[in-house]
Amino acid sequence: MHVTLKLFATLQDYLPPEARKTNALALELDAGTTVQQVIERFGLPQKLCHLVLIDGAFIPPALRATRPLQTGETLAIWPPIAGG
Amino acid sequence: MAWTRKILRVDLSSGACKSEPLNMEWAQQYLGQRGLATKYFISEVDPKVDPLSAANKLIMTTGPLTGTPASTGGRYSVVTKGALTGAIACSNSGGYFGAELKFAGWDMIIFEGKSAKPVYLAIENDKAELKDAAHLWGKTVWQTEEIIKKSHQDPQTRVCSIGRAGENGVMYACIVNDLHRAAGRSGVGTVMGSKNLKAVAVRGTQGVSILKDAKAFMSAATAAKKVLADNAVTGQGLPTYGTQVLMNVINEMGALPTRNHRDSQFEDARKISAEAMVEKRPSDGKSHLVTNNACFGCTIACGRISRIDETHFSVVNKPEYWGASGGLEYEAAWALGAANGVGDLEALQYANLICNEDGFDPISFGATVGAAMELYEMGILTEKQIGMAAPFGSAKALCELAQMTARGEGFGKELGLGSARLCEKYGKPELSMGVKKQEFPAYDSRGIQGMGLAYATSNRGACHLRGYTVASEVLGIPVKTDPLVTEGKADLVKAFQDATAVFDSAGVCVFTTFAWTLADLQPQLDAACEGDWTMEKLAVVGERIWNMERQFNNAAGFTAKDDDLPPRLKTEPVKTGPAKGLVSGIDKMLPEYYQARGWDANGVPGKETLKRLGL
Ligand code: SF4
């Protein structure tokens, strides 16, 4: 299945250089791959995976290991950040 | 010192500057800064006063922690009746001016009357006098600050001033201090300009003393600084990426108001985000962002200092803009960018520099341009009227309109009215995206429902800084709530509003609340300020301040009808993203909020509530 991974702020360093220009990377994943498996595959430190959204909707930390991604979805992850 | 116990009263009509003792009974009830100055203001000014008349007053005020070693303890506020809104205004600024005012020995300055000719107030410790400002009138903020520092022969002098926008009656003019920090919203600079007051220059060398328990204060301040340093948001996130990191977050969430709230996602959001600011530009190989920056005593340092691309069309042959300067912060980048559909980072920084240079609020300005662009696309405003083609997305129009607004030229004069008056004038009042004539900041209240209620009930008109439920609804601080639902938002908004009123009255920055709760602020206040400052007392102080402000607005003529959002947000569903199909649930939340506040159905605080709060 096709999934888009977006990594922002300091996490963008975990993307291949050419993907950093858009913060986005197209992924080809096996059906049933969970959020947590993507996090692990890219070696993202757990404590930096603070805000996790799928298609803009919040995924609580407790659901990351069980939430399978669906084809066409966008997984976006930020470290702890704030603004105003 | 916590309170200096001294007020400077400046009668601009007669030129008299007098010292008077601070009302310490009020200080115990309203703490300082926003709360205490508003108490003074309300006690002295008729709520029906014309904001631009001599009878309006303007108060510059510090908090008990301003100038102390508390982290972010450099804040000051300007309290008046807002030119833009006609509601109580309280605009807060960082930088160094507030701390200097405290070092000079003053808790606040109350300006009353109107000077017959342009003047500025010069303060050196106990000495205060009004000086002729004929040579400063017509000058920008940046020129004014430089001229004053030179003539005082003291680079340590701190200056706040209005630019040409404040002189020209731009309804959302700010008061800018330290070149790029501003008491930004509601037109406090417009009021200052109407009084012929160009600037305040202050030098204070008396330092900080007379804390209630200096040893306890130092240990409380140190412990609270550790909380900020250890917190991932205030210790790393804000200093590294600044507020601008929100651009992609809010866009992904489908709550980034775009093209005057026609859309809620901006296709060019990334191009104007924090991530774009650190990228190397193809033109010169340098990144837009130069460094981060801190206000007085701040251990967070969220501020951005950037350098514009010298080859960008806006600054070709204008070397005066090539140096490193303040910006972009998230709200400005959104208002100048997404709100108009402009995805050119350098153009946004140029417009932002013009806002800083001539002192006008980039949020209200950007949102007003967005309204004008919509009127243009509808054919209601023409190329001839505006003086150029101004479709959504035109970076050129944005830059030119910023200049024209600063100088009060051509259509810039109309933009200076703000979106409410502009849209009213052209027969489309519903296209003004704001509340109480003040433009929304950067969150779509259809996708972040709590913010709709926070905007509608904000005492100073639409504003994110009166009750920033984004912290909870988006960032999970202190707990995560669902941005798409209305349930629980009445209590959430009330809690944020009351706690923020305390932070705004203490002299510290509201950004500390990404890590601090009242429990981190309380020991610092209790050690610094005379009296017992318990958690219970602070909770009541916050709620008291909120209700006092509300009473002023009610007396000024505002009613429950003014606690409302534009029809677009209540009837036009979000088109894309996770909030797709949603409108604001303000009509459901508002009665719940009134109930949570102990107000009647008309938004009037009940007798019981007032009694409980000692009002
Ligand atoms: S957090 Fe930012 S705005 Fe607040 S005092 Fe520090 S630098 Fe200034």
mmCIF file of C-alpha atoms and ligand atoms in Angstrom, chain B residues 71-75 93-95 181 234 238 243 293-304 329 508-512 514, ligand 1:
data_model
loop_
_atom_site.group_PDB
_atom_site.id
_atom_site.type_symbol
_atom_site.label_atom_id
_atom_site.label_comp_id
_atom_site.label_asym_id
_atom_site.label_seq_id
_atom_site.Cartn_x
_atom_site.Cartn_y
_atom_site.Cartn_z
ATOM 1 C CA SER B 71 12.336 33.789 33.781
ATOM 2 C CA THR B 72 10.643 35.947 31.124
ATOM 3 C CA GLY B 73 10.201 38.682 33.756
ATOM 4 C CA GLY B 74 10.457 41.539 31.316
ATOM 5 C CA ARG B 75 6.883 41.995 30.222
ATOM 6 C CA SER B 93 5.028 43.153 24.983
ATOM 7 C CA GLY B 94 8.407 41.664 25.792
ATOM 8 C CA GLY B 95 11.793 43.068 24.880
ATOM 9 C CA ARG B 181 8.649 43.853 20.048
ATOM 10 C CA THR B 234 10.214 25.332 26.336
ATOM 11 C CA LEU B 238 10.479 26.892 21.089
ATOM 12 C CA THR B 243 6.300 29.622 17.096
ATOM 13 C CA ASN B 293 16.441 35.736 20.376
ATOM 14 C CA ALA B 294 15.290 36.321 23.947
ATOM 15 C CA CYS B 295 13.393 39.086 25.681
ATOM 16 C CA PHE B 296 14.685 40.408 29.027
ATOM 17 C CA GLY B 297 15.371 37.612 31.488
ATOM 18 C CA CYS B 298 13.891 34.929 29.264
ATOM 19 C CA THR B 299 15.352 31.443 29.379
ATOM 20 C CA ILE B 300 13.144 30.198 26.521
ATOM 21 C CA ALA B 301 14.245 32.525 23.693
ATOM 22 C CA CYS B 302 11.499 31.820 21.156
ATOM 23 C CA GLY B 303 12.100 34.990 19.098
ATOM 24 C CA ARG B 304 13.209 34.778 15.468
ATOM 25 C CA GLU B 329 6.615 34.610 14.071
ATOM 26 C CA VAL B 508 5.938 37.049 32.903
ATOM 27 C CA CYS B 509 5.374 35.690 29.403
ATOM 28 C CA VAL B 510 2.367 33.513 28.670
ATOM 29 C CA PHE B 511 4.638 31.132 26.735
ATOM 30 C CA THR B 512 5.909 29.871 30.089
ATOM 31 C CA PHE B 514 3.672 25.465 27.890
HETATM 32 S S1 SF4 C 1 9.186 33.105 25.381
HETATM 33 FE FE1 SF4 C 1 9.560 34.356 23.552
HETATM 34 S S2 SF4 C 1 8.075 36.070 23.657
HETATM 35 FE FE2 SF4 C 1 8.176 35.100 25.695
HETATM 36 S S3 SF4 C 1 9.667 36.335 26.835
HETATM 37 FE FE3 SF4 C 1 10.773 34.603 25.894
HETATM 38 S S4 SF4 C 1 11.548 35.322 23.900
HETATM 39 FE FE4 SF4 C 1 9.988 36.793 24.638
#
